[in-house]
Short mmCIF file of C-alpha atoms in Angstrom, two decimals:
data_model
loop_
_atom_site.label_atom_id
_atom_site.label_comp_id
_atom_site.label_asym_id
_atom_site.label_seq_id
_atom_site.Cartn_x
_atom_site.Cartn_y
_atom_site.Cartn_z
CA ARG A 57 0.00 0.00 0.00
CA ARG A 58 1.24 3.44 -0.84
CA HIS A 59 0.60 6.69 0.93
CA ASP A 60 -0.99 5.10 3.99
CA GLN A 61 -0.16 7.12 7.07
CA VAL A 62 2.71 5.42 8.89
CA HIS A 63 1.60 5.52 12.54
CA ALA A 64 3.95 2.84 13.80
CA HIS A 65 7.68 2.58 13.24
CA GLY A 66 9.05 4.35 10.19
CA PHE A 67 12.15 5.77 8.52
CA TYR A 68 12.07 8.95 6.43
CA VAL A 69 14.39 10.83 4.06
CA MET A 70 13.86 14.50 3.18
CA VAL A 71 15.79 15.93 0.21
CA ASP A 72 16.21 19.62 -0.68
CA GLY A 73 18.15 19.54 -3.96
CA TYR A 74 18.27 23.32 -4.34
CA ARG A 75 19.13 24.15 -0.71
CA ASP A 76 16.37 26.77 -0.87
CA ARG A 77 13.91 25.16 1.52
CA PRO A 78 10.59 24.20 -0.01
CA PRO A 79 9.94 22.75 -2.42
CA ALA A 80 11.62 19.56 -1.28
CA PHE A 81 10.83 15.85 -1.36
CA GLY A 82 10.03 13.29 1.33
CA PHE A 83 10.25 9.49 1.23
CA GLY A 84 9.18 7.20 4.05
CA VAL A 85 8.87 3.48 4.75
CA GLY A 86 7.12 1.82 7.67
CA ALA A 87 8.25 -1.38 9.35
CA ALA A 88 5.48 -3.22 7.47
CA GLY A 89 6.96 -2.03 4.15
CA VAL A 90 4.37 0.67 3.40
CA GLN A 91 5.88 3.43 1.24
CA ARG A 92 4.96 7.07 1.43
CA ASP A 93 6.27 9.91 -0.70
CA TRP A 94 5.31 13.55 -0.88
CA ARG A 95 6.42 16.95 -2.14
CA ILE A 96 7.07 19.39 0.67
CA LEU A 97 5.65 22.69 -0.56
CA GLY A 98 5.32 24.69 2.63
CA ASP A 99 7.78 22.95 4.92
CA GLY A 100 5.28 20.84 6.81
CA GLN A 101 2.36 23.16 6.29
CA GLN A 102 1.42 22.38 2.66
CA ASP A 103 2.46 18.93 1.53
CA ASP A 104 1.43 17.38 -1.79
CA LEU A 105 0.60 13.79 -0.80
CA GLY A 106 -0.68 13.01 -4.32
CA TRP A 107 2.83 13.16 -5.79
CA ASP A 108 3.93 9.66 -6.84
CA ALA A 109 7.64 9.12 -7.24
CA VAL A 110 9.12 5.96 -8.74
CA TRP A 111 11.43 4.40 -6.15
CA GLU A 112 12.03 1.14 -4.33
CA SER A 113 12.34 -0.05 -0.77
CA ALA A 114 12.79 -3.33 1.06
CA VAL A 115 12.21 -4.09 4.75
CA SER A 116 13.78 -6.90 6.74
CA LEU A 117 12.50 -7.96 10.14
CA GLY A 118 14.86 -9.61 12.61
CA SER A 119 15.06 -10.58 16.26
CA GLU A 120 16.60 -7.22 17.19
CA GLY A 121 14.36 -4.97 15.11
CA TRP A 122 13.95 -4.03 11.48
CA THR A 123 16.01 -2.49 8.70
CA VAL A 124 15.04 -0.70 5.54
CA GLU A 125 16.88 -0.22 2.27
CA MET A 126 15.73 2.58 -0.03
CA ARG A 127 16.66 3.23 -3.67
CA ILE A 128 15.62 6.74 -4.75
CA PRO A 129 16.68 7.56 -8.33
CA LEU A 130 18.04 11.08 -8.86
CA SER A 131 15.43 11.51 -11.59
CA GLN A 132 12.75 11.67 -8.87
CA VAL A 133 14.08 14.78 -7.12
CA ARG A 134 14.91 18.25 -8.43
CA PHE A 135 18.45 19.44 -7.93
CA VAL A 136 21.04 21.83 -9.28
CA ALA A 137 23.52 19.98 -11.51
CA GLY A 138 27.05 20.41 -10.15
CA ALA A 139 25.89 21.77 -6.78
CA ASP A 140 28.38 21.16 -3.99
CA ALA A 141 25.71 20.41 -1.36
CA TRP A 142 22.06 19.44 -0.93
CA GLY A 143 19.83 19.79 2.08
CA LEU A 144 19.26 16.38 3.62
CA ASN A 145 17.62 15.04 6.74
CA PHE A 146 16.72 11.58 8.02
CA ALA A 147 14.08 10.77 10.61
CA ARG A 148 13.07 7.69 12.57
CA ARG A 149 9.72 7.27 14.27
CA LEU A 150 9.37 4.91 17.22
CA ALA A 151 5.63 4.81 17.88
CA ARG A 152 5.59 2.85 21.13
CA ARG A 153 7.52 5.70 22.78
CA ASN A 154 5.91 8.48 20.71
CA GLU A 155 9.46 9.37 19.74
CA TRP A 156 11.06 10.99 16.70
CA ALA A 157 14.81 11.09 16.08
CA HIS A 158 16.42 13.23 13.36
CA TRP A 159 19.90 13.30 11.87
CA ALA A 160 19.84 17.10 11.75
CA PRO A 161 18.27 18.12 15.08
CA ILE A 162 14.80 19.71 14.96
CA PRO A 163 13.43 21.74 17.87
CA GLN A 164 10.75 19.90 19.84
CA GLY A 165 7.27 20.50 18.43
CA SER A 166 8.50 21.84 15.09
CA GLN A 167 7.04 20.53 11.83
CA TYR A 168 9.76 22.18 9.72
CA PHE A 169 11.86 19.19 8.64
CA VAL A 170 13.35 20.90 5.59
CA LEU A 171 14.25 24.11 7.40
CA TYR A 172 16.71 22.09 9.49
CA THR A 173 18.31 20.02 6.74
CA ARG A 174 22.05 20.08 6.55
CA PRO A 175 24.45 19.54 3.70
CA PRO A 176 26.37 16.27 3.46
CA CYS A 177 29.48 16.03 5.59
CA MET A 178 31.75 15.47 2.57
CA ARG A 179 32.10 18.37 0.17
CA HIS A 180 34.37 18.87 -2.85
CA GLY A 181 35.70 15.30 -2.63
CA ARG A 182 37.05 15.66 0.92
#
């Protein structure tokens, strides 16, 4: 199923290929393998949930938890060719604790995932 709300455990990737805040793109996968993708138009305030990207994911369940592998083709996100950095953030939702964890920290209560993206750690081949 696509675009079902992921209320349980999930992993999300937010990509800002222009480093200009919205518009940006979000991709998420729940522990049951449900995919969700959306265009972030107003940084959490106006999302386009009808956007359907072509990408793949696979979930593995194990005794210690679950893992997800995502393949998001560059053709599915807008970006500046030759740019030295993109905005990027990752998020994990742990429903049983009502907990969110982000790679780039987001102030508690904020819905602005893209506002707090950070560029990759490696730039210019370093």
